Each structure stands twice: as structure tokens, then as C-alpha cells.
XYZ file of C-alpha atoms in Angstrom:
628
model
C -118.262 16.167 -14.627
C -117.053 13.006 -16.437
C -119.546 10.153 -17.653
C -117.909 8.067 -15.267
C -118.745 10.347 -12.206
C -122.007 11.202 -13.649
C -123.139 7.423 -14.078
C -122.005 6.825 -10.633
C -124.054 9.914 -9.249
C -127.104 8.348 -10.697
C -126.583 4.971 -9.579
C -126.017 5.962 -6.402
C -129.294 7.932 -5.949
C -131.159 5.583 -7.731
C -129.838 2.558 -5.160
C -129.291 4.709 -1.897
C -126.304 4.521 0.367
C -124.018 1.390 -0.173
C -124.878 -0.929 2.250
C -122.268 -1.948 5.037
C -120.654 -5.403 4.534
C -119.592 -8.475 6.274
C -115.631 -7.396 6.797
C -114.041 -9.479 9.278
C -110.846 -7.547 10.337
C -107.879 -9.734 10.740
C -106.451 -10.116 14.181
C -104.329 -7.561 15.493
C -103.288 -5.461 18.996
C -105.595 -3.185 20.028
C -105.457 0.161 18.113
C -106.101 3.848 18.816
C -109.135 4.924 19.533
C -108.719 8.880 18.920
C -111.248 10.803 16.900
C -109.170 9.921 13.594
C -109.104 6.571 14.512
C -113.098 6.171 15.135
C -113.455 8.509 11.996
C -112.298 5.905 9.925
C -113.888 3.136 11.672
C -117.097 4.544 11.726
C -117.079 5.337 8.226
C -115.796 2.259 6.995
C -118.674 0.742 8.801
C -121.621 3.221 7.092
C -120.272 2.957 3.577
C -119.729 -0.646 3.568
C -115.379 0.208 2.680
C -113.092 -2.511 4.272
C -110.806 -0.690 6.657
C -107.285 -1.120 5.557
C -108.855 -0.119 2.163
C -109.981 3.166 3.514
C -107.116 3.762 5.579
C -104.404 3.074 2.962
C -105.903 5.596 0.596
C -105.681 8.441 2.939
C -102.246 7.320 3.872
C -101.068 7.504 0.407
C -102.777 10.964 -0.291
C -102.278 12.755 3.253
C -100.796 10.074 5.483
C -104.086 10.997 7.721
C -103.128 14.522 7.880
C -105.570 17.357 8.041
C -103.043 20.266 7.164
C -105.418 22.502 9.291
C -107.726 22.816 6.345
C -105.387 24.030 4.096
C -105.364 22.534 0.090
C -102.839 20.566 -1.050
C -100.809 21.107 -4.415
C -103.709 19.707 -6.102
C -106.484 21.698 -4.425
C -106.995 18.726 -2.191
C -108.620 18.682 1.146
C -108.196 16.959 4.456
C -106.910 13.388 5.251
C -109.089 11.974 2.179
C -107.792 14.630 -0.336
C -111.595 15.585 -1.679
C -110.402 18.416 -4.440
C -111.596 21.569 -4.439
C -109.745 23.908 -6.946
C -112.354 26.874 -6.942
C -111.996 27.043 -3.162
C -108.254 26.585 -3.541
C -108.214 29.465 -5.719
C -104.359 28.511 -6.773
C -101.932 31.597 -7.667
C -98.225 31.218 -7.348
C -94.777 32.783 -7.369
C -93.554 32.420 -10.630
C -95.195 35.806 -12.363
C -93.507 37.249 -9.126
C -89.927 37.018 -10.527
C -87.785 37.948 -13.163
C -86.105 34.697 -14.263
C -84.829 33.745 -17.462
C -85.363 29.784 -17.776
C -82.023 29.848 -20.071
C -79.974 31.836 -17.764
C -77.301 31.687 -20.407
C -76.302 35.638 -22.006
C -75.481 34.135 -25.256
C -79.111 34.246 -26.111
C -81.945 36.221 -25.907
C -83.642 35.907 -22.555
C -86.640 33.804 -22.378
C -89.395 35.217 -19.950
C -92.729 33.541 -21.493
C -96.239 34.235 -19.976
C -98.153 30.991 -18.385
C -101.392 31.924 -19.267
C -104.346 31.244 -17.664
C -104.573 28.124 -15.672
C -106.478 25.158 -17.054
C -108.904 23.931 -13.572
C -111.691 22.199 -15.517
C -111.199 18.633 -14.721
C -113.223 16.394 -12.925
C -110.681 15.252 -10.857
C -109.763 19.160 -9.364
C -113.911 19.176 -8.270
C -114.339 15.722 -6.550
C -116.151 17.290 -2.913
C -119.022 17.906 -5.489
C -119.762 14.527 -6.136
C -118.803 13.513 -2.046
C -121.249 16.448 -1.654
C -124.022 14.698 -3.649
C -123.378 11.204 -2.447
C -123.215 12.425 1.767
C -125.805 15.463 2.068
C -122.381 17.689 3.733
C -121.996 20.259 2.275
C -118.574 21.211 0.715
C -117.237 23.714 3.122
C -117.914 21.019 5.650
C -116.482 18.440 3.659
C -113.252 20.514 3.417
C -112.511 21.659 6.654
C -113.620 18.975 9.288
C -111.728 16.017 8.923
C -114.662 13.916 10.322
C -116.658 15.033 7.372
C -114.023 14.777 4.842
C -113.162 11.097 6.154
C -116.942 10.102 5.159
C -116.891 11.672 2.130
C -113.658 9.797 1.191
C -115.370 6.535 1.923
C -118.610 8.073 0.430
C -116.285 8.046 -2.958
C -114.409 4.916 -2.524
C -118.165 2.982 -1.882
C -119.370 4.617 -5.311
C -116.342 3.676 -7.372
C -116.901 0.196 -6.164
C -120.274 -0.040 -6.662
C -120.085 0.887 -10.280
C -117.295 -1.504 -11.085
C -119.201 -4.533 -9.723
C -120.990 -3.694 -6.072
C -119.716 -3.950 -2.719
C -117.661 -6.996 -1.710
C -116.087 -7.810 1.807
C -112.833 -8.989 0.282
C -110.091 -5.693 0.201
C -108.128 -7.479 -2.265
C -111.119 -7.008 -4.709
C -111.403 -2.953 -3.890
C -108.392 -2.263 -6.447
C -110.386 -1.484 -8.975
C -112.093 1.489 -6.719
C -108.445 2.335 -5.408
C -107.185 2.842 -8.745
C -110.412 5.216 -9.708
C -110.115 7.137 -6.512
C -106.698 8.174 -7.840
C -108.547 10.527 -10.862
C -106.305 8.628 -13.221
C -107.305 8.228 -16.421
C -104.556 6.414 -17.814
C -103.878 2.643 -16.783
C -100.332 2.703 -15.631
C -100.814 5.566 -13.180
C -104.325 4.567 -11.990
C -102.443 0.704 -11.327
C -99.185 2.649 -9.752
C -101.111 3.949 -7.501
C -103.396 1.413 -6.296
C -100.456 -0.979 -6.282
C -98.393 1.648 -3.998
C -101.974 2.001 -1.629
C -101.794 -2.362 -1.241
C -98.275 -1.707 -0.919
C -98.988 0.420 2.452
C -101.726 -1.881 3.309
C -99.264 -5.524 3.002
C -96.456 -2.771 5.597
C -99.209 -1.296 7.661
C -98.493 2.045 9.073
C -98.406 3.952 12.814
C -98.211 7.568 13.202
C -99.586 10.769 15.178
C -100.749 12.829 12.799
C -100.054 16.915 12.224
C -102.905 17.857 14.815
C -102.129 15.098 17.750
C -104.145 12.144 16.035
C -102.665 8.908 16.691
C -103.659 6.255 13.793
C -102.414 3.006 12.868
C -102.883 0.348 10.336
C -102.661 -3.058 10.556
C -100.387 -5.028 8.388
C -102.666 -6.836 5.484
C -100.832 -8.673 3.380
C -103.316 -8.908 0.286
C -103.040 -10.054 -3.415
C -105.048 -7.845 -5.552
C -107.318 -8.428 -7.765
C -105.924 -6.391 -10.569
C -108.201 -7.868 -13.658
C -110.563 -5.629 -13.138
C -108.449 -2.735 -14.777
C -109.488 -4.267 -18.119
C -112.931 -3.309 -17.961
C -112.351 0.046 -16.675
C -112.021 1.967 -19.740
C -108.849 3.210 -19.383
C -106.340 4.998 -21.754
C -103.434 2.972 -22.341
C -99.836 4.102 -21.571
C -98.514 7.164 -23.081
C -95.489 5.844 -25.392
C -92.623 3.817 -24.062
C -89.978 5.978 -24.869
C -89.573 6.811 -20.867
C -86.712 6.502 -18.891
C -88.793 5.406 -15.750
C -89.067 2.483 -13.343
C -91.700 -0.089 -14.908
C -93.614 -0.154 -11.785
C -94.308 3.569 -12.045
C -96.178 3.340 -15.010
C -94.719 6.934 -16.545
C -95.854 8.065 -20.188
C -93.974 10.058 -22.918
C -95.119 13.536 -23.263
C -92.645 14.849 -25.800
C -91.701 18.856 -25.130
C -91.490 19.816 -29.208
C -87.722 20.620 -30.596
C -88.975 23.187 -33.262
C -87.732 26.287 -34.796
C -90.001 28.887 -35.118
C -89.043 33.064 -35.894
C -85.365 33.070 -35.742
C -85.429 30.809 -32.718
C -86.092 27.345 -31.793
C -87.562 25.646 -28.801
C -87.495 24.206 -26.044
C -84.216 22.698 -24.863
C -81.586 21.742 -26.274
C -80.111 18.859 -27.746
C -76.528 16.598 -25.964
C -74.954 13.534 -25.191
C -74.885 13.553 -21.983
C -73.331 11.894 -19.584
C -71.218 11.902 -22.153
C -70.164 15.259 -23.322
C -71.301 16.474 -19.364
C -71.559 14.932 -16.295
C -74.901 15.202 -14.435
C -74.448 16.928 -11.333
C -77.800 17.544 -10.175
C -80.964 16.649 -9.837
C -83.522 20.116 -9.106
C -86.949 19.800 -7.447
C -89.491 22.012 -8.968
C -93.022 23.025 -8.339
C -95.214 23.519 -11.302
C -97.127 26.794 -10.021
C -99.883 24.955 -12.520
C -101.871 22.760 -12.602
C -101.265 19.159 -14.352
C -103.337 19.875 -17.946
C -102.278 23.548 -17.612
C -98.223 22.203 -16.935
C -98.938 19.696 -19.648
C -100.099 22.655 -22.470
C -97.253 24.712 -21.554
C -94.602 21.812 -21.742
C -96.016 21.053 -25.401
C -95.757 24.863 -26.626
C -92.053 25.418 -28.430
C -92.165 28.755 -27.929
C -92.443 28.187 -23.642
C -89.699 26.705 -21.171
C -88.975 23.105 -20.511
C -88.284 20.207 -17.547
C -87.254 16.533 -18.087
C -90.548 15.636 -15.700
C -93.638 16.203 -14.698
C -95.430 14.547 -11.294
C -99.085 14.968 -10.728
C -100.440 15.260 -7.300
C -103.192 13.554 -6.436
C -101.465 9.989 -7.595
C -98.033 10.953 -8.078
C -98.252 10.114 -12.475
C -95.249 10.863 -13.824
C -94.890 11.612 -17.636
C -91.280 12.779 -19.198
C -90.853 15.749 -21.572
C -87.231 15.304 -22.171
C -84.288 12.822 -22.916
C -82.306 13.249 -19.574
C -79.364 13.054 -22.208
C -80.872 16.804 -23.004
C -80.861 19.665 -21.549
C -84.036 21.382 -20.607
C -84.638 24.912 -19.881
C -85.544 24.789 -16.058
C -83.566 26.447 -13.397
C -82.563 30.018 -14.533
C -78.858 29.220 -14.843
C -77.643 27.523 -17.890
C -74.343 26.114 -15.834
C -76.878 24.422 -13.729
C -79.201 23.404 -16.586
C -76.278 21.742 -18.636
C -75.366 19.922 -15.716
C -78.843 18.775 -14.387
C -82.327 17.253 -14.687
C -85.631 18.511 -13.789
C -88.291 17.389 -11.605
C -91.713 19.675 -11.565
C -94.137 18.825 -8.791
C -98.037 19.620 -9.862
C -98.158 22.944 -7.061
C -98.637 25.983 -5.550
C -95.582 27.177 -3.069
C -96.783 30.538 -2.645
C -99.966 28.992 -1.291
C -98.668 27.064 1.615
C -99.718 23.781 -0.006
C -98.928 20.616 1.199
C -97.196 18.084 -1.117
C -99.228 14.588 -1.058
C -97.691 11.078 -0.116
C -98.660 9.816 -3.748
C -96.183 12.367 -4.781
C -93.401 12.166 -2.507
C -93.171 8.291 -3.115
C -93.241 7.839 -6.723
C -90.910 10.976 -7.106
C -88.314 9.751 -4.873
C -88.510 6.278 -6.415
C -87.609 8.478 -10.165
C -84.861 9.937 -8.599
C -83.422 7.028 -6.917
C -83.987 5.510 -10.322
C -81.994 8.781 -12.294
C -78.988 8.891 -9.461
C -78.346 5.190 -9.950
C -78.413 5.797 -13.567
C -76.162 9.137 -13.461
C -74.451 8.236 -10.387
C -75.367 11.361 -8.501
C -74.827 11.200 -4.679
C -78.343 11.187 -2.492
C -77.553 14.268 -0.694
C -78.412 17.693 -0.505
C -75.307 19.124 -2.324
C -76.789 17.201 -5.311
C -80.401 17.033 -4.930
C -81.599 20.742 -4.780
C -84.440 22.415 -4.717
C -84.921 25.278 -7.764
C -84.556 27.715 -4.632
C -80.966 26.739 -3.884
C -80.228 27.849 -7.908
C -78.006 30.830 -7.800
C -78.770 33.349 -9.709
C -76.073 34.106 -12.958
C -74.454 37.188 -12.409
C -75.404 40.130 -9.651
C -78.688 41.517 -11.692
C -80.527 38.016 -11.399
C -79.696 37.164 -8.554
C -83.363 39.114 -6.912
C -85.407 37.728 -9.600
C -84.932 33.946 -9.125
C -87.128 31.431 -8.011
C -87.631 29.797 -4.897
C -89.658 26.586 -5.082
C -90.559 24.123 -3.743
C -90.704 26.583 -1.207
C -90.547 26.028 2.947
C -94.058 23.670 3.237
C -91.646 20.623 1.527
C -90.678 18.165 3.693
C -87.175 17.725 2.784
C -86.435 15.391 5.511
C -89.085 12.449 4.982
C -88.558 12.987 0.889
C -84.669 12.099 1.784
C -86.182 8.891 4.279
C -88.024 8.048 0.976
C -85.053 7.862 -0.760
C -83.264 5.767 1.726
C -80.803 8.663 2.290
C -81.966 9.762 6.091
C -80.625 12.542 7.595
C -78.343 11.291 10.237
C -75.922 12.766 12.863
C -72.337 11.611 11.487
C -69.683 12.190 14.053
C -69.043 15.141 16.559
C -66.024 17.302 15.884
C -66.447 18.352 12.055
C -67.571 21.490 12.848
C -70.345 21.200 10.423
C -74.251 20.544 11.095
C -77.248 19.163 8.999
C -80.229 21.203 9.227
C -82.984 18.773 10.477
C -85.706 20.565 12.300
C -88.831 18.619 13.264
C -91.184 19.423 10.876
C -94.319 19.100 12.263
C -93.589 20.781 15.274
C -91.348 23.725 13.007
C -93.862 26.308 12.276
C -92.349 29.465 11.485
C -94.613 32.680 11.180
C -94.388 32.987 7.631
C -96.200 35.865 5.710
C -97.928 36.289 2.377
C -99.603 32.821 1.458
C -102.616 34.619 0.416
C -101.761 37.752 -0.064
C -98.746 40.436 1.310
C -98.055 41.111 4.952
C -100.974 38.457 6.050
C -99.682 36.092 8.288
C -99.624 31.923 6.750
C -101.699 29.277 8.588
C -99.122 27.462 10.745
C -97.947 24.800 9.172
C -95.147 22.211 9.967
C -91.950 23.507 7.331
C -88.492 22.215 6.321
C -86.820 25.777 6.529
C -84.957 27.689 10.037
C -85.202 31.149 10.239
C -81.482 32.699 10.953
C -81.155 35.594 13.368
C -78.467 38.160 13.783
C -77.965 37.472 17.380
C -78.740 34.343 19.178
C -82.293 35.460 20.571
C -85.748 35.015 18.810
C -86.299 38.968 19.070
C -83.012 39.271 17.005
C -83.504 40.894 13.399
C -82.941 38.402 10.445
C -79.696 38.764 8.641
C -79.176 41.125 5.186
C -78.987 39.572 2.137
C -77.088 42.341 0.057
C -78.358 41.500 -3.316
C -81.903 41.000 -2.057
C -81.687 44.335 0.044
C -78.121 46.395 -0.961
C -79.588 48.861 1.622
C -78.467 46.150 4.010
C -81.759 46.159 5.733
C -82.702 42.915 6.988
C -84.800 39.956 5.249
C -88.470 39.369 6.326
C -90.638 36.388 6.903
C -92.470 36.980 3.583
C -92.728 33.231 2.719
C -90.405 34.296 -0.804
C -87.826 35.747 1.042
C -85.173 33.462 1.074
C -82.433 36.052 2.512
C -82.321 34.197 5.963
C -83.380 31.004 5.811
C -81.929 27.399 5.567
C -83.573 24.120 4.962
C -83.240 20.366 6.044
C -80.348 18.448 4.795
C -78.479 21.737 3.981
C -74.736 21.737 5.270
C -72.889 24.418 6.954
C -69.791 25.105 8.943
C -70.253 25.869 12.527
C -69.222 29.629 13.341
C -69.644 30.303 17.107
C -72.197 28.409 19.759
C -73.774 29.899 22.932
C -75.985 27.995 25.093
C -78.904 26.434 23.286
C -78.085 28.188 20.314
C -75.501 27.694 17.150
C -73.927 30.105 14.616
C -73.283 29.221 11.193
C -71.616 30.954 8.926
C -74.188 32.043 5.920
C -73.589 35.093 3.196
C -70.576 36.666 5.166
C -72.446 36.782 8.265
C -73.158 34.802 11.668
C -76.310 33.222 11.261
C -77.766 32.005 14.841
C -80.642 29.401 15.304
C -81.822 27.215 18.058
C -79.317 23.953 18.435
C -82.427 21.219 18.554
C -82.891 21.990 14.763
C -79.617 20.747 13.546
C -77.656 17.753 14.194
C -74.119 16.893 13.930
C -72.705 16.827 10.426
C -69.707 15.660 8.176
C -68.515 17.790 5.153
C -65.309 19.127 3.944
C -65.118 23.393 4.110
C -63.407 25.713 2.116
C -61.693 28.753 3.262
C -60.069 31.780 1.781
C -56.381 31.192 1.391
C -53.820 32.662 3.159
C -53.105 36.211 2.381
C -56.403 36.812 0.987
C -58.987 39.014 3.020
C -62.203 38.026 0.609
C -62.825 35.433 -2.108
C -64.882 36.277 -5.056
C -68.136 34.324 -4.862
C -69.997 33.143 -8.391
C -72.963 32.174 -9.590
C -72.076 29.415 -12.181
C -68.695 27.649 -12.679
C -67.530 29.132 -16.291
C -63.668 28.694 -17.747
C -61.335 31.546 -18.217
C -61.337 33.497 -21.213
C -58.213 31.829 -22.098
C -60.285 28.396 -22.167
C -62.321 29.149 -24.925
C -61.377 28.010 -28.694
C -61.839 30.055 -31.914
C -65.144 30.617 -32.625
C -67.080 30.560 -29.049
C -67.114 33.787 -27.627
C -65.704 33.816 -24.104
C -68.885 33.946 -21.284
C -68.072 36.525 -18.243
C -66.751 35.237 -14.998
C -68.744 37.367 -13.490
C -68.343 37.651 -9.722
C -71.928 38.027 -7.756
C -72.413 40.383 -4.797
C -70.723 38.337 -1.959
C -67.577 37.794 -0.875
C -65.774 35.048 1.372
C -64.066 36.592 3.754
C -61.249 35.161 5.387
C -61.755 33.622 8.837
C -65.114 31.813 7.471
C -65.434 28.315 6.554
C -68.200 27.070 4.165
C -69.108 23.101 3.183
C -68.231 21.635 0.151
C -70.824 20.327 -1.891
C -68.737 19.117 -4.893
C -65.405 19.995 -6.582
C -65.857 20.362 -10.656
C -63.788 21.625 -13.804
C -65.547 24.949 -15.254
C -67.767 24.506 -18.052
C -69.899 25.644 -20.745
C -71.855 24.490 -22.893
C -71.894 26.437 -26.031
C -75.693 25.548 -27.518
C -76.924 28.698 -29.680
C -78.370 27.040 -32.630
C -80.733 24.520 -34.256
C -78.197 22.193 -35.747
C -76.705 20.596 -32.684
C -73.541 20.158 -34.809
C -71.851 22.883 -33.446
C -72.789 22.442 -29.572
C -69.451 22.730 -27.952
C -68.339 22.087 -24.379
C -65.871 24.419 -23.239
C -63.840 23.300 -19.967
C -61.308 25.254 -17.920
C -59.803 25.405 -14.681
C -61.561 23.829 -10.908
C -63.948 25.292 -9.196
C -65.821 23.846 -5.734
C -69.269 24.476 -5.217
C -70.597 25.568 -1.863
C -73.242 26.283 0.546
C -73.229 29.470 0.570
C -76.239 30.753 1.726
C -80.269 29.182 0.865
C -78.811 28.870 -2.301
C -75.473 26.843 -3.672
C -72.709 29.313 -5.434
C -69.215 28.507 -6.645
C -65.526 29.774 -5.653
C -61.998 29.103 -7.868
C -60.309 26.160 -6.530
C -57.439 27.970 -6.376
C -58.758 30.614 -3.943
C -59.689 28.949 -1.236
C -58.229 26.072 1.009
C -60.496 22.855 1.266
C -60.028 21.062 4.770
């Protein structure tokens, strides 16, 4: 436990429960009275916490979810977010798979070992100290929300009282905001007590995932930030960040080192340029934040341009986005992108926490601005839509942020909504309802046991338009042709909100799309209409060849750079099928093999269009297909 916590533990039983203040509410309609509602009330009442304060903290950590008892990313529980990360027990996917960070054959592949995860901080353990200060005990404290929404306000009344006592003013709770974030730095513990005042000045209104309707009032407030000074903070990281201000990111420099014959851990560029940036990929961390942060700082391990923490959404960069960092698998993609890892757990069924969502899709409204990368899906991608390099990685590549991300309120965030564009394109956008979207995923905990339900981003694809169909086959997941499962990995028939794709057949409530070869079928109300250009095979040809990374022709290549395989992957296009176009780009590569970036080439050849092909993106010659 820190000395902060610990000093608060002891005031707190020295001076008994903070008393309740004098908090006049401002004037405003009448609002819900559900059992989430009167949670909060009641609460704010015992511990003495204005309201609005105590609402716009759990808005910004769960927006007054419960996520039926399930942790977050960050081993947090309930609508409060108390952390647990012994009872979270986090384990994750990565170890699972067989991917090569570099993805690039010119080089020795790079599979390091994570180690063992780093769970000793304070902030992972905070229903202890709810625990102490309430008398509930922690398996209470994480599973009923009633419980958890006391020992939130339990918290919030301790930080307060050991930064000055209780006060009936909110504006003078910032101090206890920013300390109920776990931040120990003072740009993230002020970014996120400035984003909580932010929700507070907007107010908020929503039913929550089990039926809870809540709703804040608007309260325009101006904090009383001075109170940061005295707080004992560490200061920023560095300034070298390429960050919004308000965001208060630090510099966390990944090492450029040689060590044994090698060096580590990205590479060196110019770009945008001697590359355009195509893409930004979302990540989760499968760590958590100190554990991420070792493994960032090791030169002989992987690398990512950022890193977001959980439970406030911190930020800290690793790498120049002029660089390119060793994140996706495939080195086409990782010359062409930057990378985003989320503090998480997909294999866990985690949810992702408001704190997060916000300040990561203010970065990457920031970075697309900067790079001038469209706010779409075709651009924005998850690591799971990453195709693997040639046909033998194809089975051993990742698949986070996996189907608990909410895809559709991250793009809302980013002021890019998901809307229906105009009927007659013969392509839809995937936009289920994700609270209500609960598909009967397997393996959270452990093989063949079925997830908690839990409101998902991702459509399960059937063979035949009936919910008793079998899935489709992906043929490099399963060359047996059997079909894919439900295992929450399994990626082989599954598509996720914002994702594209060209209408193949519809029959009553349900629509076909076409997806690996194959008729995919799903129910209509998860998609709405959508506008994209499609490729097609051209004339005369019966199949298209369908790649994993967009690499020139042998004859492309100039003395000295060995030429890379255009290697086709196990798919075809067959003709008759449309697909939508995510981008149209020349082939390149980006020939990076040594210490001394002095001989870093870029090697460009002829067009290729990239398309959605299936979960995940892949790329077919320009001059195969027809674009319409």
C-alpha cells in the first residue's frame, strides 16, 4: 500500500466516517429514481461526496455500468471501478499465438517472452482500502453495484479528507478526483479530473448495461485546480511527446540499441516523408501498465508508438510516429502505421473504461489530423484486422482488442459516427447494438466454458440464413474446411462495427455478405446501409490472388535489396464477388535491416487496393480486379 493510502487509512479510523455535508443541489427536472439512481444518492448523502462529483467519476470510469461483475482491463470492478487484480487473475492471448512483431522475412523472427506480469501497485488493490474504510467485504464490494457505489464514495470522501476535509463546494473536490484516478504523475491525475468536470459542466443521461436509467445534471463548475501543488505529485515525464497539451502524455523512450548482432526495438524513418501513414492499429496490452512499461524499455522486446492506461486513460509515447515500431506482425503494415496499446486483457472479456476510450480517441483524432488519415474503419483497425504475411502466419496472428470493444461509441468519440449513407450501394456498415449484442462466446476463462454475456462489437456469420446454421470455414484457420467456433479467438466468422462489405444475397430479415469466398448471412437489424467502392475480379478471370501485404514486383527492386516474395495467401477472389475498398496504394517496402539507418531504402512498385476481405483487411493487384 502507498504512504498516501496508508495515511489516509489511519486518518480515517482515527476520525470515523466523513461526515455528510451541506450540498445544495442545483435546480433541475426531476431525475430517475432506479436503484442506480438512489445508489448514488444515498451514498453521496452517507459519505458527505457532492453528487455530480460522485456521479461524474463513475461516468468517466464505467459510465455507471456494472459489466455483470466482470473486471475491467485494469482489474476494475463495478460502476466505481474499485480494482481488484488478484481476483481478476489477468491472463491473455498473446502467449496463445505465433506472431512475429516484425513480420518482415528479411530478418530473423522476433517472438520474445513477456514475462511475468508486474500486479503490485496500489492502484490494481484499491477494494482493500474501500474494504477498510466501509466494513463490506471485497467480494461484496465487487459484485453488487450497491456496495461498490459506497465504496467509491467511501474512497472519494477519504481522498478529500486528507487533502483538506470535506467541503460542500464540488468545484473544490478536484483535488480528490484527480487522486481517485491512481495517478501519480500531475498531468494525468489533472487530465483526468479535468475530463470528470468536463462530464459534470455536459451532464449525462443513459440506461445503463443492466436496465438502470441514470442521469446527471448539467454543473457547470470552475475547479479549483491549486490544490495539485500540494499533492506531491511527479511532474511530467519529458516533453518530447507528440500529444494534445490537455492530455498531459509523458515520454517513455523505447531504447534504439544494438545488442548481439542485432539491435532493438524499431526502427528508424522519415516518415510521412519517405512513407505515407496509412493506419492507425488499436492494440491491447495483454499487461498490465508497469509490466507494458518494463517490456517497452527492454531493447531486446517488441515496440508501439503508445501506451494508454486504464483506470485514467494516461498516455505516455515510446516512439517518434516518424518511426516505425514493431507492433502488428506485418512489416507492410508496420511501415505504414502507428500503434496504440490499450492497458488489457481481451481474452478475459474485459471491459475497456470511459477514461480510456476518451483520451485515446482524442490521440488519434490528434495523429489523423496530423497524418491526414481518414476516421474510418478502412484506416483505423484493430491489430485483429492485421493480415497475416504469407499463408504460414496467417493462424498465428493476433486478434485484439478483441469482440468486448465498443467500436461504435470509440468512432462517436471521435466524431466519426457510424451512419446509414444512402440505399442502393450495395454495401452495409456493421453496427449492431452493443449492449443488447451478446453473442455466446467461449473460452474467457478457460477452453470450451461459455463467456459471461456481455454487450460486443462483433456479428457472428452463418452459412445459411438461420441461427442453427454452422459458421463459415476459414481455410487457413481450418484447411480441413471444418467450420469456425465461438471460441472468443476465433476470428474465422466474425465481423465487427464499422467494417464494410458488399451485399451478396438478402432473404427476409436476413443479409448475405460476401466474406473469404463465401456467403456470410447475419440478421439485417445489425447493419445499416453503407457507401464504399468494391472491387471485382476482372473479366476473364475465375479467381484473384489475395495477399497479405502490398510488396513491388521483383522487377521493382534496385541493386542491392533483395527482392521480398509476393506471396499469395490461401484465398482467392472469385469472380462474381464484390468486396469494399478500403484504400488504393503503390506497393512498398521498406528495406530496414541494419543499425545505421543510412541504408533504409523504400522500394515502390506497381498499385495495389486494399480490401475487406474477411475480419481482417488483405490486398489484391490493381490490375486484377475492377473497382466500381
Amino acid at each position: 500500500m502507498s504512504r498516501t493510502l496508508a495515511l489516509t487509512v489511519a486518518a480515517i479510523a482515527v476520525a470515523g466516517v466523513v461526515a455528510p455535508t451541506a450540498y445544495a443541489a442545483p435546480s433541475t427536472p426531476p431525475q430517475p429514481t432506479g436503484e442506480r439512481q438512489a445508489a448514488f444518492r444515498a451514498a453521496a448523502a452517507e459519505f458527505g461526496v457532492p453528487e455530480p462529483v460522485l456521479l461524474g467519476v463513475s461516468y468517466l470510469e464505467s459510465r455507471w455500468d456494472a459489466n455483470g461483475g466482470a473486471p475491467s482491463t485494469a482489474a476494475g470492478y463495478g460502476p466505481m471501478h474499485l480494482t481488484d487484480v488478484r481476483a481478476a487473475n489477468p491472463g491473455g492471448h498473446h502467449h496463445d499465438g505465433t506472431e512475429d512483431a516484425r513480420g518482415d522475412a528479411a530478418r530473423p523472427a522476433l517472438l520474445p517472452e513477456p514475462g511475468d506480469l508486474d500486479t503490485d501497485s496500489p492502484a490494481l488493490r484499491t477494494v482493500d482500502l474501500a474494504a477498510s474504510l466501509t466494513g463490506i467485504d471485497p467480494a461484496t464490494l465487487r459484485s453488487d453495484p450497491v456496495a461498490n457505489v459506497r465504496g467509491g464514495a467511501a474512497l472519494l470522501a477519504a481522498h478529500q479528507r486528507d487533502l483538506g476535509g470535506p467541503t460542500g463546494d464540488p468545484a473544490r473536490w478536484y483535488g480528490a478526483v484527480a487522486r481517485y484516478s491512481g495517478a501519480t504523475e500531475a498531468g494525468a491525475a489533472s487530465a483526468f479530473a479535468d475530463e470528470v468536470f468536463s462530464v459534470l459542466a455536459t451532464g449525462a443521461d443513459r440506461t445503463t448495461d443492466d436496465g438502470q436509467r441514470v442521469r446527471l445534471a448539467a454543473t457547470p463548475l470552475t475547479p479549483d485546480r491549486s490544490v495539485l501543488n500540494r499533492m506531491g505529485l511527479a511532474p511530467a515525464g519529458g516533453s518530447r511527446v507528440e500529444c494534445p497539451r490537455s492530455l498531459g502524455c509523458e515520454s517513455i523512450p523505447a531504447p534504439y540499441e544494438e545488442f548481439g548482432g542485432d539491435y532493438g526495438n524499431h526502427d528508424l524513418a522519415d516518415r510521412p516523408t519517405s512513407q505515407k501513414v496509412d493506419h492507425i492499429v488499436i492494440h491491447d496490452t495483454e499487461a498490465t501498465w508497469d509490466t507494458t512499461l518494463r517490456l517497452v524499455r527492454d531493447p531486446t522486446y517488441v515496440s508501439w508508438h503508445y501506451s494508454l492506461r486504464s483506470a485514467d486513460g494516461h498516455i505516455a509515447q515510446h516512439v517518434p510516429t516518424k518511426d516505425v515500431a514493431w507492433h502488428a506482425g506485418n512489416w507492410y503494415v508496420n511501415a505504414k502505421s502507428i500503434g496504440l496499446e490499450h492497458e488489457g486483457f481481451a481474452a478475459q472479456g474485459t471491459w475497456y473504461t470511459e477514461a480510456m476510450y476518451r483520451t485515446s480517441a482524442k490521440l488519434v483524432r490528434y495523429l489523423a489530423e496530423k497524418y491526414r488519415i481518414p476516421l474510418d474503419r478502412q484506416h483505423v483497425i484493430g491489430h485483429d484486422n492485421v493480415p497475416g504475411t504469407v499463408p504460414g502466419t496467417v493462424a498465428g496472428m493476433h486478434w485484439d482488442p478483441g469482440p468486448y470493444f465498443d467500436w461504435s461509441h470509440y468512432f462517436d468519440l471521435l466524431g466519426a459516427p457510424f451512419r446509414p449513407a444512402g440505399r442502393g450501394s450495395g454495401v452495409v456498415t456493421v453496427k449492431p447494438d452493443f449492449a443488447a449484442n451478446k453473442p455466446a462466446f467461449t473460452g474467457c476463462t478457460e477452453a470450451g466454458t461459455p463467456c459471461a454475456p456481455r454487450g460486443s462489437s462483433s456479428v457472428v456469420l452463418r452459412s445459411a440464413p438461420s441461427d442453427t446454421a454452422p459458421l463459415l470455414n476459414d481455410v487457413a484457420l481450418r484447411p480441413d474446411g471444418s467450420p469456425a467456433t465461438l471460441g472468443v479467438s476465433d476470428i474465422g466468422s466474425r465481423v465487427d462495427a464499422g467494417q464494410q462489405y458488399a451485399v451478396a444475397d438478402r432473404r427476409g430479415d436476413w443479409t448475405a455478405i460476401w466474406y473469404l469466398g463465401q456467403k456470410g448471412w447475419f440478421h439485417s437489424r445489425d447493419a445499416i446501409p453503407g457507401r464504399a467502392a468494391t472491387v471485382s475480379a476482372k473479366p476473364g478471370r475465375t479467381a484473384v490472388p489475395v495477399y497479405g501485404r502490398a510488396y513491388p514486383e521483383a522487377s521493382a527492386y534496385p541493386a542491392g535489396i533483395p527482392a521480398q516474395a509476393v506471396t499469395p495467401l490461401q484465398y482467392s477472389l472469385p469472380a462474381g464477388q464484390r468486396y469494399a475498398v478500403g484504400l488504393t496504394t503503390p506497393s512498398e517496402y521498406y528495406w530496414a535491416t541494419t543499425f545505421d539507418p543510412a541504408t533504409h531504402t523504400v522500394v515502390r512498385g506497381e498499385r495495389y487496393v486494399q480490401i475487406q476481405f474477411g475480419h481482417r483487411v488483405a490486398y489484391v493487384r490493381a490490375a486484377d480486379v475492377v473497382i466500381s
